[in-house]
mmCIF file of C-alpha atoms and ligand atoms in Angstrom:
data_model
loop_
_atom_site.group_PDB
_atom_site.id
_atom_site.type_symbol
_atom_site.label_atom_id
_atom_site.label_comp_id
_atom_site.label_asym_id
_atom_site.label_seq_id
_atom_site.Cartn_x
_atom_site.Cartn_y
_atom_site.Cartn_z
ATOM 1 C CA MET H 18 22.441 14.514 -25.795
ATOM 2 C CA ARG H 19 21.617 11.252 -24.018
ATOM 3 C CA ASN H 20 22.569 11.107 -20.363
ATOM 4 C CA ALA H 21 22.642 8.110 -18.007
ATOM 5 C CA PHE H 22 19.741 7.721 -15.617
ATOM 6 C CA THR H 23 20.691 5.466 -12.730
ATOM 7 C CA VAL H 24 19.110 4.189 -9.515
ATOM 8 C CA ASP H 25 20.969 2.606 -6.582
ATOM 9 C CA VAL H 26 18.377 0.104 -5.433
ATOM 10 C CA GLU H 27 18.617 -0.136 -1.624
ATOM 11 C CA ASP H 28 16.432 0.640 1.355
ATOM 12 C CA TYR H 29 16.734 3.553 3.795
ATOM 13 C CA PHE H 30 18.287 1.351 6.511
ATOM 14 C CA HIS H 31 21.176 0.239 4.212
ATOM 15 C CA VAL H 32 22.786 3.642 3.857
ATOM 16 C CA GLU H 33 26.323 4.322 5.131
ATOM 17 C CA ALA H 34 25.027 7.379 6.995
ATOM 18 C CA PHE H 35 23.183 5.062 9.403
ATOM 19 C CA ALA H 36 25.728 2.279 9.519
ATOM 20 C CA ARG H 37 26.909 3.226 12.989
ATOM 21 C CA VAL H 38 23.449 2.882 14.512
ATOM 22 C CA ILE H 39 21.916 0.161 12.307
ATOM 23 C CA SER H 40 23.986 -3.068 12.147
ATOM 24 C CA ARG H 41 23.846 -5.376 9.126
ATOM 25 C CA ASP H 42 22.583 -8.132 11.386
ATOM 26 C CA SER H 43 19.465 -6.104 12.136
ATOM 27 C CA TRP H 44 18.484 -5.321 8.473
ATOM 28 C CA GLY H 45 16.179 -8.346 8.285
ATOM 29 C CA GLY H 46 14.022 -6.891 11.074
ATOM 30 C CA PHE H 47 13.077 -3.703 9.195
ATOM 31 C CA HIS H 48 9.929 -3.350 7.225
ATOM 32 C CA ALA H 49 11.142 -3.055 3.613
ATOM 33 C CA ARG H 50 9.992 -0.113 1.557
ATOM 34 C CA VAL H 51 12.241 -0.677 -1.443
ATOM 35 C CA HIS H 52 9.709 -2.536 -3.526
ATOM 36 C CA ALA H 53 7.019 0.175 -3.370
ATOM 37 C CA ASN H 54 9.512 2.989 -3.803
ATOM 38 C CA THR H 55 11.131 1.301 -6.824
ATOM 39 C CA ALA H 56 7.644 0.883 -8.308
ATOM 40 C CA THR H 57 7.148 4.661 -8.052
ATOM 41 C CA LEU H 58 10.349 5.270 -9.985
ATOM 42 C CA LEU H 59 9.452 2.659 -12.590
ATOM 43 C CA GLU H 60 6.091 4.386 -13.140
ATOM 44 C CA MET H 61 7.709 7.819 -13.601
ATOM 45 C CA LEU H 62 10.118 6.405 -16.182
ATOM 46 C CA ASP H 63 7.434 4.400 -17.931
ATOM 47 C CA GLN H 64 5.226 7.486 -18.376
ATOM 48 C CA ARG H 65 7.998 9.057 -20.447
ATOM 49 C CA GLY H 66 9.403 5.982 -22.103
ATOM 50 C CA ILE H 67 12.755 6.438 -20.422
ATOM 51 C CA ARG H 68 15.098 3.483 -19.799
ATOM 52 C CA GLY H 69 17.618 3.585 -16.965
ATOM 53 C CA THR H 70 20.241 1.481 -15.192
ATOM 54 C CA PHE H 71 19.358 0.016 -11.822
ATOM 55 C CA PHE H 72 22.338 -0.887 -9.627
ATOM 56 C CA VAL H 73 20.658 -3.407 -7.356
ATOM 57 C CA LEU H 74 22.068 -4.304 -3.940
ATOM 58 C CA GLY H 75 22.520 -8.084 -3.643
ATOM 59 C CA TRP H 76 20.861 -8.095 -0.222
ATOM 60 C CA VAL H 77 17.690 -6.589 -1.836
ATOM 61 C CA ALA H 78 17.802 -9.017 -4.751
ATOM 62 C CA LYS H 79 18.038 -12.000 -2.402
ATOM 63 C CA ARG H 80 15.024 -10.999 -0.329
ATOM 64 C CA HIS H 81 12.896 -9.304 -2.979
ATOM 65 C CA PRO H 82 13.550 -11.074 -6.292
ATOM 66 C CA GLU H 83 10.307 -9.541 -7.606
ATOM 67 C CA VAL H 84 12.030 -6.128 -7.598
ATOM 68 C CA VAL H 85 14.724 -7.313 -10.019
ATOM 69 C CA ARG H 86 12.153 -9.008 -12.212
ATOM 70 C CA GLU H 87 9.902 -5.923 -12.409
ATOM 71 C CA ILE H 88 12.822 -3.633 -13.323
ATOM 72 C CA SER H 89 14.136 -6.026 -15.933
ATOM 73 C CA ASP H 90 10.677 -6.752 -17.393
ATOM 74 C CA ALA H 91 10.121 -2.997 -17.795
ATOM 75 C CA GLY H 92 13.149 -2.897 -20.143
ATOM 76 C CA HIS H 93 15.721 -1.312 -17.879
ATOM 77 C CA GLU H 94 19.339 -2.415 -17.400
ATOM 78 C CA ILE H 95 20.176 -4.410 -14.279
ATOM 79 C CA ALA H 96 23.617 -3.712 -12.827
ATOM 80 C CA SER H 97 25.295 -4.506 -9.460
ATOM 81 C CA HIS H 98 25.554 -2.432 -6.306
ATOM 82 C CA GLY H 99 27.534 -5.119 -4.519
ATOM 83 C CA LEU H 100 26.207 -7.669 -2.014
ATOM 84 C CA ASN H 101 25.988 -6.096 1.437
ATOM 85 C CA HIS H 102 26.776 -2.398 0.953
ATOM 86 C CA ARG H 103 30.282 -2.683 2.403
ATOM 87 C CA LEU H 104 32.759 0.086 1.626
ATOM 88 C CA VAL H 105 35.255 -1.373 -0.823
ATOM 89 C CA TYR H 106 38.249 0.199 0.954
ATOM 90 C CA THR H 107 37.372 -1.597 4.207
ATOM 91 C CA GLN H 108 37.471 -5.017 2.425
ATOM 92 C CA THR H 109 40.326 -7.293 1.506
ATOM 93 C CA PRO H 110 40.553 -8.030 -2.258
ATOM 94 C CA GLU H 111 39.521 -11.658 -1.456
ATOM 95 C CA GLU H 112 36.392 -10.537 0.399
ATOM 96 C CA PHE H 113 35.522 -8.061 -2.303
ATOM 97 C CA GLN H 114 35.927 -10.667 -5.036
ATOM 98 C CA ARG H 115 33.794 -13.232 -3.225
ATOM 99 C CA GLU H 116 30.907 -10.790 -2.574
ATOM 100 C CA THR H 117 31.095 -9.256 -6.090
ATOM 101 C CA ARG H 118 30.921 -12.709 -7.698
ATOM 102 C CA GLU H 119 27.972 -13.806 -5.554
ATOM 103 C CA ALA H 120 25.964 -10.638 -6.186
ATOM 104 C CA LYS H 121 26.574 -10.800 -9.987
ATOM 105 C CA ALA H 122 25.532 -14.445 -10.234
ATOM 106 C CA LEU H 123 22.393 -13.746 -8.214
ATOM 107 C CA LEU H 124 21.304 -10.887 -10.471
ATOM 108 C CA GLU H 125 22.122 -12.745 -13.683
ATOM 109 C CA ASP H 126 20.111 -15.721 -12.469
ATOM 110 C CA GLN H 127 17.160 -13.475 -11.697
ATOM 111 C CA CYS H 128 17.123 -11.372 -14.847
ATOM 112 C CA GLN H 129 18.543 -14.019 -17.226
ATOM 113 C CA LYS H 130 20.883 -11.446 -18.771
ATOM 114 C CA ARG H 131 24.586 -10.681 -18.472
ATOM 115 C CA VAL H 132 25.270 -8.018 -15.841
ATOM 116 C CA ILE H 133 28.192 -5.802 -16.946
ATOM 117 C CA GLY H 134 27.860 -2.656 -14.810
ATOM 118 C CA TYR H 135 29.006 -2.043 -11.232
ATOM 119 C CA ARG H 136 28.654 0.731 -8.702
ATOM 120 C CA ALA H 137 30.356 0.444 -5.322
ATOM 121 C CA ALA H 138 28.552 1.246 -2.047
ATOM 122 C CA THR H 139 29.035 4.925 -1.274
ATOM 123 C CA TYR H 140 31.331 5.389 -4.325
ATOM 124 C CA SER H 141 34.032 3.660 -2.276
ATOM 125 C CA ILE H 142 36.560 3.110 -5.081
ATOM 126 C CA THR H 143 39.201 5.544 -4.061
ATOM 127 C CA ARG H 144 42.984 5.690 -4.391
ATOM 128 C CA LYS H 145 43.135 3.064 -1.596
ATOM 129 C CA SER H 146 40.912 0.589 -3.472
ATOM 130 C CA LEU H 147 41.787 0.955 -7.161
ATOM 131 C CA TRP H 148 42.676 -2.749 -7.092
ATOM 132 C CA ALA H 149 38.908 -3.383 -7.141
ATOM 133 C CA LEU H 150 38.772 -2.384 -10.802
ATOM 134 C CA ASP H 151 41.047 -5.334 -11.651
ATOM 135 C CA ILE H 152 38.668 -7.668 -9.855
ATOM 136 C CA LEU H 153 35.700 -6.212 -11.687
ATOM 137 C CA CYS H 154 37.459 -6.970 -15.025
ATOM 138 C CA GLU H 155 38.244 -10.515 -13.828
ATOM 139 C CA GLU H 156 34.629 -11.060 -12.878
ATOM 140 C CA GLY H 157 33.370 -10.000 -16.342
ATOM 141 C CA PHE H 158 32.207 -6.454 -15.679
ATOM 142 C CA GLU H 159 32.647 -4.041 -18.568
ATOM 143 C CA TYR H 160 32.001 -0.766 -16.872
ATOM 144 C CA ASP H 161 32.170 0.819 -13.441
ATOM 145 C CA SER H 162 30.490 3.949 -12.077
ATOM 146 C CA SER H 163 31.990 4.297 -8.616
ATOM 147 C CA ILE H 164 34.547 7.077 -8.912
ATOM 148 C CA PHE H 165 33.582 10.512 -7.523
ATOM 149 C CA PRO H 166 36.203 12.906 -8.953
ATOM 150 C CA MET H 167 36.322 15.215 -5.971
ATOM 151 C CA ARG H 168 37.151 15.357 -2.254
ATOM 152 C CA HIS H 169 34.618 14.102 0.375
ATOM 153 C CA ASP H 170 34.903 12.601 3.862
ATOM 154 C CA ARG H 171 33.620 9.155 2.723
ATOM 155 C CA TYR H 172 34.675 8.892 -0.917
ATOM 156 C CA GLY H 173 36.335 10.697 -3.761
ATOM 157 C CA LEU H 174 39.326 10.512 -6.151
ATOM 158 C CA PRO H 175 40.298 14.148 -6.642
ATOM 159 C CA GLY H 176 42.093 14.579 -9.951
ATOM 160 C CA ALA H 177 40.389 11.609 -11.647
ATOM 161 C CA ASN H 178 39.165 12.163 -15.230
ATOM 162 C CA PRO H 179 35.588 13.453 -14.815
ATOM 163 C CA ARG H 180 34.350 12.302 -18.246
ATOM 164 C CA PRO H 181 33.282 8.769 -19.263
ATOM 165 C CA HIS H 182 36.530 7.097 -20.373
ATOM 166 C CA MET H 183 38.418 3.866 -20.777
ATOM 167 C CA PHE H 184 40.338 3.185 -17.583
ATOM 168 C CA THR H 185 43.503 1.097 -17.671
ATOM 169 C CA THR H 186 44.059 -0.695 -14.400
ATOM 170 C CA GLU H 187 47.405 -1.226 -12.654
ATOM 171 C CA ALA H 188 47.456 -4.790 -14.029
ATOM 172 C CA GLY H 189 46.865 -3.450 -17.548
ATOM 173 C CA ALA H 190 43.197 -4.465 -17.928
ATOM 174 C CA CYS H 191 40.640 -2.112 -19.484
ATOM 175 C CA LEU H 192 37.251 -1.108 -18.103
ATOM 176 C CA ALA H 193 34.946 1.734 -19.040
ATOM 177 C CA GLU H 194 34.509 4.222 -16.199
ATOM 178 C CA PHE H 195 31.538 6.624 -15.934
ATOM 179 C CA PRO H 196 32.536 8.857 -13.011
ATOM 180 C CA ILE H 197 29.896 10.550 -10.929
ATOM 181 C CA SER H 198 29.342 13.890 -12.677
ATOM 182 C CA VAL H 199 30.831 17.118 -11.305
ATOM 183 C CA LEU H 200 30.792 20.528 -12.974
ATOM 184 C CA ARG H 201 34.153 22.272 -13.063
ATOM 185 C CA TYR H 202 33.547 25.992 -12.563
ATOM 186 C CA GLY H 203 36.706 27.998 -12.269
ATOM 187 C CA VAL H 204 38.681 26.234 -9.579
ATOM 188 C CA ALA H 205 35.564 24.697 -8.045
ATOM 189 C CA LYS H 206 34.106 21.290 -8.699
ATOM 190 C CA ILE H 207 30.397 21.133 -8.062
ATOM 191 C CA PRO H 208 28.745 17.742 -7.536
ATOM 192 C CA VAL H 209 25.541 17.878 -9.585
ATOM 193 C CA ALA H 210 24.806 14.212 -10.294
ATOM 194 C CA GLY H 211 21.954 13.529 -7.943
ATOM 195 C CA GLY H 212 21.216 12.042 -4.476
ATOM 196 C CA GLY H 213 21.805 14.412 -1.607
ATOM 197 C CA TYR H 214 23.152 17.136 -3.931
ATOM 198 C CA PHE H 215 19.908 17.012 -5.943
ATOM 199 C CA ARG H 216 18.001 17.567 -2.745
ATOM 200 C CA LEU H 217 20.368 20.289 -1.466
ATOM 201 C CA PHE H 218 20.509 22.626 -4.513
ATOM 202 C CA PRO H 219 17.415 24.383 -5.823
ATOM 203 C CA TYR H 220 16.220 22.633 -8.970
ATOM 204 C CA GLY H 221 16.976 25.655 -11.171
ATOM 205 C CA PHE H 222 20.670 25.442 -10.195
ATOM 206 C CA THR H 223 20.859 21.733 -10.875
ATOM 207 C CA ARG H 224 19.262 22.207 -14.313
ATOM 208 C CA TRP H 225 21.681 25.033 -15.142
ATOM 209 C CA ALA H 226 24.694 22.949 -14.063
ATOM 210 C CA LEU H 227 23.619 19.843 -15.990
ATOM 211 C CA ARG H 228 22.957 21.919 -19.103
ATOM 212 C CA GLN H 229 26.455 23.330 -18.799
ATOM 213 C CA LEU H 230 27.852 19.791 -18.906
ATOM 214 C CA ASN H 231 25.774 18.950 -22.009
ATOM 215 C CA ARG H 232 26.828 22.205 -23.684
ATOM 216 C CA ARG H 233 30.425 21.231 -23.107
ATOM 217 C CA GLY H 234 29.747 17.991 -24.925
ATOM 218 C CA GLN H 235 29.719 15.913 -21.801
ATOM 219 C CA GLU H 236 27.032 13.359 -20.872
ATOM 220 C CA PHE H 237 26.203 13.341 -17.234
ATOM 221 C CA VAL H 238 25.069 10.579 -14.949
ATOM 222 C CA PHE H 239 22.131 11.168 -12.657
ATOM 223 C CA TYR H 240 21.597 8.913 -9.648
ATOM 224 C CA ILE H 241 18.767 8.528 -7.162
ATOM 225 C CA HIS H 242 17.710 6.030 -4.475
ATOM 226 C CA PRO H 243 14.221 4.558 -4.055
ATOM 227 C CA TRP H 244 14.102 5.907 -0.471
ATOM 228 C CA GLU H 245 14.528 9.470 -1.777
ATOM 229 C CA MET H 246 11.030 9.116 -3.245
ATOM 230 C CA ASP H 247 9.616 8.345 0.183
ATOM 231 C CA PRO H 248 9.235 11.336 2.521
ATOM 232 C CA ALA H 249 7.082 9.162 4.886
ATOM 233 C CA GLN H 250 9.882 6.697 5.629
ATOM 234 C CA PRO H 251 10.465 5.946 9.348
ATOM 235 C CA ARG H 252 13.004 8.297 10.985
ATOM 236 C CA VAL H 253 16.240 6.987 12.442
ATOM 237 C CA HIS H 254 16.526 9.271 15.470
ATOM 238 C CA GLU H 255 19.678 7.636 16.836
ATOM 239 C CA ALA H 256 21.838 8.851 13.929
ATOM 240 C CA ASP H 257 24.082 11.874 14.380
ATOM 241 C CA SER H 258 22.888 15.274 13.168
ATOM 242 C CA LEU H 259 25.070 15.498 10.024
ATOM 243 C CA SER H 260 23.897 12.064 8.841
ATOM 244 C CA ARG H 261 20.271 12.940 9.537
ATOM 245 C CA PHE H 262 20.689 16.238 7.683
ATOM 246 C CA ARG H 263 22.149 14.495 4.646
ATOM 247 C CA HIS H 264 19.554 11.810 4.579
ATOM 248 C CA TYR H 265 16.325 13.754 5.242
ATOM 249 C CA LEU H 266 17.075 17.102 3.566
ATOM 250 C CA ASN H 267 14.247 18.093 1.218
ATOM 251 C CA LEU H 268 12.928 14.544 0.797
ATOM 252 C CA GLU H 269 9.442 15.921 0.349
ATOM 253 C CA ARG H 270 10.583 18.010 -2.625
ATOM 254 C CA CYS H 271 12.402 15.196 -4.386
ATOM 255 C CA PRO H 272 9.595 13.487 -6.380
ATOM 256 C CA GLN H 273 8.457 16.782 -7.907
ATOM 257 C CA ARG H 274 12.044 17.801 -8.756
ATOM 258 C CA LEU H 275 12.589 14.424 -10.406
ATOM 259 C CA ASP H 276 9.481 14.917 -12.551
ATOM 260 C CA ARG H 277 10.932 18.165 -13.838
ATOM 261 C CA LEU H 278 14.389 16.704 -14.474
ATOM 262 C CA LEU H 279 12.914 13.786 -16.455
ATOM 263 C CA ASP H 280 11.074 16.300 -18.632
ATOM 264 C CA ASP H 281 14.052 18.633 -19.105
ATOM 265 C CA PHE H 282 16.728 16.141 -20.207
ATOM 266 C CA THR H 283 17.165 13.113 -22.422
ATOM 267 C CA PHE H 284 18.123 9.844 -20.644
ATOM 268 C CA ASP H 285 19.066 6.286 -21.407
ATOM 269 C CA THR H 286 20.770 3.381 -19.716
ATOM 270 C CA MET H 287 24.409 3.752 -18.741
ATOM 271 C CA GLY H 288 25.242 0.824 -21.013
ATOM 272 C CA ALA H 289 23.633 2.599 -23.973
ATOM 273 C CA VAL H 290 25.397 5.873 -23.315
ATOM 274 C CA LEU H 291 28.815 4.175 -22.987
ATOM 275 C CA ALA H 292 28.151 2.085 -26.086
ATOM 276 C CA GLN H 293 27.388 5.259 -28.041
ATOM 277 C CA ARG H 294 30.808 6.540 -26.955
ATOM 278 C CA ASN H 295 32.358 3.307 -28.192
ATOM 279 C CA LEU H 296 33.448 2.488 -24.654
ATOM 280 C CA LEU H 297 31.759 -0.945 -24.527
ATOM 281 C CA PRO H 298 33.453 -3.340 -26.944
ATOM 282 C CA SER H 299 30.703 -5.934 -26.571
ATOM 283 C CA ARG H 300 27.944 -3.532 -27.600
ATOM 284 C CA SER H 301 28.810 -1.349 -30.470
ATOM 285 C CA GLU H 302 26.021 1.072 -31.269
ATOM 286 C CA GLY H 303 25.970 3.846 -33.815
HETATM 287 ZN ZN1 LIG J 418 24.261 2.587 -1.958
#
Protein backbone atom coordinates (compact mmCIF):
# COMPACT_ATOMS: atom_id res chain seq x y z
CA MET A 1 0.00 0.00 0.00
CA ARG A 2 1.34 3.43 -1.00
CA ASN A 3 1.57 5.95 1.85
CA ALA A 4 2.21 9.68 1.65
CA PHE A 5 5.71 10.86 2.51
CA THR A 6 5.70 14.56 3.39
CA VAL A 7 8.19 17.17 4.56
CA ASP A 8 7.32 20.53 6.13
CA VAL A 9 10.15 22.67 4.78
CA GLU A 10 11.06 25.19 7.47
CA ASP A 11 14.05 25.98 9.65
CA TYR A 12 14.48 25.27 13.36
CA PHE A 13 13.83 28.91 14.31
CA HIS A 14 10.41 28.97 12.57
CA VAL A 15 8.72 26.46 14.87
CA GLU A 16 5.75 27.41 17.06
CA ALA A 17 7.53 25.92 20.09
CA PHE A 18 10.05 28.80 19.95
CA ALA A 19 7.66 31.53 18.81
CA ARG A 20 7.58 33.14 22.25
CA VAL A 21 11.34 33.64 22.35
CA ILE A 22 12.15 34.09 18.63
CA SER A 23 10.16 36.87 16.95
CA ARG A 24 9.37 36.80 13.23
CA ASP A 25 11.31 40.03 12.80
CA SER A 26 14.49 38.31 13.93
CA TRP A 27 14.30 35.31 11.54
CA GLY A 28 16.47 37.04 8.94
CA GLY A 29 19.35 37.19 11.43
CA PHE A 30 19.63 33.41 11.87
CA HIS A 31 22.06 31.31 9.92
CA ALA A 32 19.81 29.14 7.74
CA ARG A 33 20.28 25.37 7.85
CA VAL A 34 17.19 24.44 5.83
CA HIS A 35 19.00 24.09 2.51
CA ALA A 36 21.60 21.60 3.75
CA ASN A 37 19.06 19.63 5.79
CA THR A 38 16.61 19.42 2.88
CA ALA A 39 19.47 18.15 0.71
CA THR A 40 20.02 15.32 3.22
CA LEU A 41 16.38 14.30 2.92
CA LEU A 42 16.46 14.53 -0.87
CA GLU A 43 19.47 12.22 -0.96
CA MET A 44 17.79 9.63 1.27
CA LEU A 45 14.71 9.62 -0.95
CA ASP A 46 16.76 9.56 -4.14
CA GLN A 47 18.71 6.49 -3.00
CA ARG A 48 15.43 4.58 -2.87
CA GLY A 49 13.62 6.20 -5.76
CA ILE A 50 10.92 7.56 -3.44
CA ARG A 51 8.92 10.68 -4.35
CA GLY A 52 7.36 12.79 -1.63
CA THR A 53 5.42 16.00 -1.08
CA PHE A 54 7.28 19.02 0.28
CA PHE A 55 5.10 21.64 1.98
CA VAL A 56 7.41 24.64 1.64
CA LEU A 57 7.11 27.67 3.90
CA GLY A 58 6.80 30.84 1.79
CA TRP A 59 9.43 32.59 3.93
CA VAL A 60 11.92 29.85 2.99
CA ALA A 61 10.97 29.95 -0.71
CA LYS A 62 11.48 33.72 -0.82
CA ARG A 63 14.98 33.63 0.66
CA HIS A 64 16.16 30.28 -0.69
CA PRO A 65 14.56 29.75 -4.12
CA GLU A 66 17.23 27.13 -4.83
CA VAL A 67 15.58 24.86 -2.24
CA VAL A 68 12.29 24.82 -4.17
CA ARG A 69 14.11 24.28 -7.46
CA GLU A 70 16.14 21.36 -6.15
CA ILE A 71 13.08 19.64 -4.66
CA SER A 72 11.06 20.11 -7.82
CA ASP A 73 13.91 19.10 -10.16
CA ALA A 74 14.30 15.87 -8.18
CA GLY A 75 10.70 14.97 -9.15
CA HIS A 76 8.93 15.65 -5.86
CA GLU A 77 5.64 17.48 -5.41
CA ILE A 78 5.78 21.09 -4.19
CA ALA A 79 2.94 22.12 -1.88
CA SER A 80 2.37 25.10 0.43
CA HIS A 81 3.07 25.47 4.15
CA GLY A 82 1.74 29.04 4.17
CA LEU A 83 3.77 32.24 4.10
CA ASN A 84 5.01 33.10 7.59
CA HIS A 85 4.10 30.12 9.78
CA ARG A 86 1.20 31.93 11.46
CA LEU A 87 -1.41 29.82 13.25
CA VAL A 88 -4.55 29.94 11.08
CA TYR A 89 -6.87 30.42 14.07
CA THR A 90 -5.02 33.60 15.08
CA GLN A 91 -5.60 35.19 11.64
CA THR A 92 -8.62 36.90 10.16
CA PRO A 93 -9.97 35.25 6.98
CA GLU A 94 -8.71 38.29 5.01
CA GLU A 95 -5.17 37.96 6.37
CA PHE A 96 -5.18 34.22 5.76
CA GLN A 97 -6.39 34.66 2.19
CA ARG A 98 -3.78 37.29 1.39
CA GLU A 99 -0.87 35.24 2.77
CA THR A 100 -2.10 31.99 1.21
CA ARG A 101 -2.39 33.60 -2.21
CA GLU A 102 1.06 35.17 -2.00
CA ALA A 103 2.76 31.94 -0.92
CA LYS A 104 1.05 29.87 -3.64
CA ALA A 105 1.96 32.34 -6.40
CA LEU A 106 5.56 32.40 -5.22
CA LEU A 107 5.91 28.60 -5.29
CA GLU A 108 4.16 28.27 -8.65
CA ASP A 109 6.46 30.87 -10.12
CA GLN A 110 9.51 29.03 -8.81
CA CYS A 111 8.56 25.47 -9.77
CA GLN A 112 6.51 26.35 -12.87
CA LYS A 113 3.80 23.89 -11.84
CA ARG A 114 0.37 24.24 -10.24
CA VAL A 115 0.47 23.94 -6.46
CA ILE A 116 -2.64 22.12 -5.22
CA GLY A 117 -1.72 20.94 -1.70
CA TYR A 118 -1.71 22.87 1.58
CA ARG A 119 -0.64 22.22 5.15
CA ALA A 120 -1.23 24.84 7.83
CA ALA A 121 1.47 25.85 10.31
CA THR A 122 1.23 23.60 13.36
CA TYR A 123 -1.90 21.84 11.94
CA SER A 124 -3.84 24.94 12.96
CA ILE A 125 -7.07 24.18 11.10
CA THR A 126 -9.33 23.43 14.03
CA ARG A 127 -13.02 23.90 14.76
CA LYS A 128 -12.30 27.64 15.14
CA SER A 129 -10.74 27.95 11.69
CA LEU A 130 -12.67 25.59 9.40
CA TRP A 131 -13.48 28.69 7.30
CA ALA A 132 -9.92 28.39 6.00
CA LEU A 133 -10.90 25.35 3.91
CA ASP A 134 -13.31 27.53 1.90
CA ILE A 135 -10.50 29.97 1.20
CA LEU A 136 -8.21 27.13 0.11
CA CYS A 137 -10.88 26.06 -2.42
CA GLU A 138 -11.27 29.65 -3.65
CA GLU A 139 -7.51 29.92 -4.12
CA GLY A 140 -7.38 26.77 -6.25
CA PHE A 141 -6.09 24.19 -3.79
CA GLU A 142 -7.40 20.67 -4.26
CA TYR A 143 -6.27 19.09 -1.04
CA ASP A 144 -5.42 19.96 2.52
CA SER A 145 -3.43 18.04 5.13
CA SER A 146 -3.82 20.18 8.24
CA ILE A 147 -6.38 18.38 10.39
CA PHE A 148 -5.08 16.41 13.36
CA PRO A 149 -8.01 14.23 14.45
CA MET A 150 -7.22 14.29 18.17
CA ARG A 151 -6.88 16.59 21.16
CA HIS A 152 -3.68 18.64 21.71
CA ASP A 153 -2.86 21.97 23.35
CA ARG A 154 -1.97 23.69 20.06
CA TYR A 155 -4.04 21.87 17.43
CA GLY A 156 -6.56 19.10 16.86
CA LEU A 157 -10.08 18.40 15.70
CA PRO A 158 -11.20 15.48 17.89
CA GLY A 159 -13.93 13.50 16.16
CA ALA A 160 -12.79 14.39 12.62
CA ASN A 161 -12.73 11.57 10.05
CA PRO A 162 -9.19 10.13 10.38
CA ARG A 163 -9.03 8.67 6.83
CA PRO A 164 -8.32 10.53 3.59
CA HIS A 165 -11.72 11.77 2.45
CA MET A 166 -13.62 14.41 0.52
CA PHE A 167 -14.48 17.26 2.87
CA THR A 168 -17.52 19.41 2.19
CA THR A 169 -17.04 22.92 3.57
CA GLU A 170 -19.71 25.04 5.27
CA ALA A 171 -20.14 26.94 1.99
CA GLY A 172 -20.63 23.66 0.11
CA ALA A 173 -17.26 23.48 -1.65
CA CYS A 174 -15.31 20.20 -1.86
CA LEU A 175 -11.68 19.61 -0.99
CA ALA A 176 -9.77 16.40 -0.38
CA GLU A 177 -8.53 16.13 3.21
CA PHE A 178 -5.63 13.90 4.24
CA PRO A 179 -5.72 14.12 8.05
CA ILE A 180 -2.57 13.54 10.06
CA SER A 181 -2.60 9.80 10.78
CA VAL A 182 -3.63 8.48 14.19
CA LEU A 183 -4.12 4.84 15.16
CA ARG A 184 -7.36 4.09 16.97
CA TYR A 185 -6.64 1.45 19.56
CA GLY A 186 -9.58 0.69 21.82
CA VAL A 187 -10.64 4.08 23.10
CA ALA A 188 -7.17 5.57 22.55
CA LYS A 189 -5.98 7.52 19.53
CA ILE A 190 -2.24 7.28 19.06
CA PRO A 191 -0.48 9.88 16.89
CA VAL A 192 1.93 7.90 14.74
CA ALA A 193 2.46 10.12 11.70
CA GLY A 194 5.90 11.54 12.35
CA GLY A 195 7.65 14.59 13.76
CA GLY A 196 7.93 14.65 17.54
CA TYR A 197 5.94 11.42 17.88
CA PHE A 198 8.40 9.63 15.58
CA ARG A 199 11.20 10.79 17.85
CA LEU A 200 9.30 9.95 21.05
CA PHE A 201 8.23 6.34 20.35
CA PRO A 202 10.78 3.55 19.82
CA TYR A 203 10.97 2.75 16.11
CA GLY A 204 9.56 -0.76 16.62
CA PHE A 205 6.38 0.75 18.03
CA THR A 206 5.99 3.21 15.16
CA ARG A 207 6.46 0.42 12.62
CA TRP A 208 3.87 -1.75 14.37
CA ALA A 209 1.35 1.11 14.51
CA LEU A 210 1.82 2.10 10.86
CA ARG A 211 1.51 -1.54 9.77
CA GLN A 212 -1.76 -1.72 11.71
CA LEU A 213 -3.09 1.19 9.67
CA ASN A 214 -2.05 -0.44 6.37
CA ARG A 215 -3.58 -3.76 7.46
CA ARG A 216 -6.83 -1.93 8.10
CA GLY A 217 -6.73 -0.70 4.52
CA GLN A 218 -5.73 2.82 5.49
CA GLU A 219 -2.90 4.78 3.89
CA PHE A 220 -0.97 6.86 6.39
CA VAL A 221 0.82 10.16 6.04
CA PHE A 222 4.31 10.49 7.42
CA TYR A 223 5.74 13.97 8.06
CA ILE A 224 9.19 15.19 8.98
CA HIS A 225 11.01 18.54 9.12
CA PRO A 226 14.49 19.20 7.69
CA TRP A 227 15.66 20.36 11.16
CA GLU A 228 14.85 16.90 12.57
CA MET A 229 17.76 15.57 10.49
CA ASP A 230 20.16 17.99 12.16
CA PRO A 231 21.22 17.04 15.71
CA ALA A 232 23.98 19.70 15.57
CA GLN A 233 21.55 22.62 15.18
CA PRO A 234 22.12 25.57 17.56
CA ARG A 235 20.18 25.26 20.83
CA VAL A 236 17.52 27.80 21.82
CA HIS A 237 18.19 27.92 25.55
CA GLU A 238 15.62 30.65 26.25
CA ALA A 239 12.66 28.40 25.37
CA ASP A 240 10.62 26.78 28.16
CA SER A 241 11.40 23.20 29.17
CA LEU A 242 8.35 21.57 27.52
CA SER A 243 9.15 23.24 24.18
CA ARG A 244 12.80 22.25 24.42
CA PHE A 245 11.81 18.67 25.28
CA ARG A 246 9.50 18.46 22.26
CA HIS A 247 12.01 19.97 19.87
CA TYR A 248 15.24 18.24 20.88
CA LEU A 249 14.01 14.80 21.97
CA ASN A 250 15.97 12.03 20.23
CA LEU A 251 17.12 14.25 17.35
CA GLU A 252 20.32 12.22 17.10
CA ARG A 253 18.30 9.04 16.50
CA CYS A 254 16.06 10.50 13.84
CA PRO A 255 18.13 10.05 10.64
CA GLN A 256 18.73 6.36 11.38
CA ARG A 257 15.07 5.78 12.21
CA LEU A 258 14.04 7.46 8.98
CA ASP A 259 16.38 5.17 7.04
CA ARG A 260 14.56 2.17 8.47
CA LEU A 261 11.12 3.62 7.85
CA LEU A 262 11.91 4.34 4.21
CA ASP A 263 13.01 0.71 3.79
CA ASP A 264 10.00 -0.75 5.62
CA PHE A 265 7.11 1.01 3.84
CA THR A 266 6.06 2.10 0.37
CA PHE A 267 5.72 5.83 -0.20
CA ASP A 268 4.61 8.29 -2.85
CA THR A 269 3.54 11.92 -3.04
CA MET A 270 0.35 12.94 -1.27
CA GLY A 271 -1.12 13.99 -4.61
CA ALA A 272 -0.52 10.50 -6.05
CA VAL A 273 -2.01 8.73 -3.02
CA LEU A 274 -5.13 10.91 -3.11
CA ALA A 275 -5.45 10.49 -6.88
CA GLN A 276 -5.32 6.73 -6.46
CA ARG A 277 -8.25 7.06 -4.05
CA ASN A 278 -10.10 9.12 -6.67
CA LEU A 279 -10.05 12.13 -4.36
CA LEU A 280 -8.39 14.48 -6.87
CA PRO A 281 -10.73 15.21 -9.75
CA SER A 282 -7.96 16.89 -11.78
CA ARG A 283 -5.66 13.85 -11.61
CA SER A 284 -7.40 10.60 -12.14
CA GLU A 285 -4.99 7.71 -11.84
CA GLY A 286 -5.72 4.03 -11.90
ZN1 LIG B 1 5.57 24.02 10.26
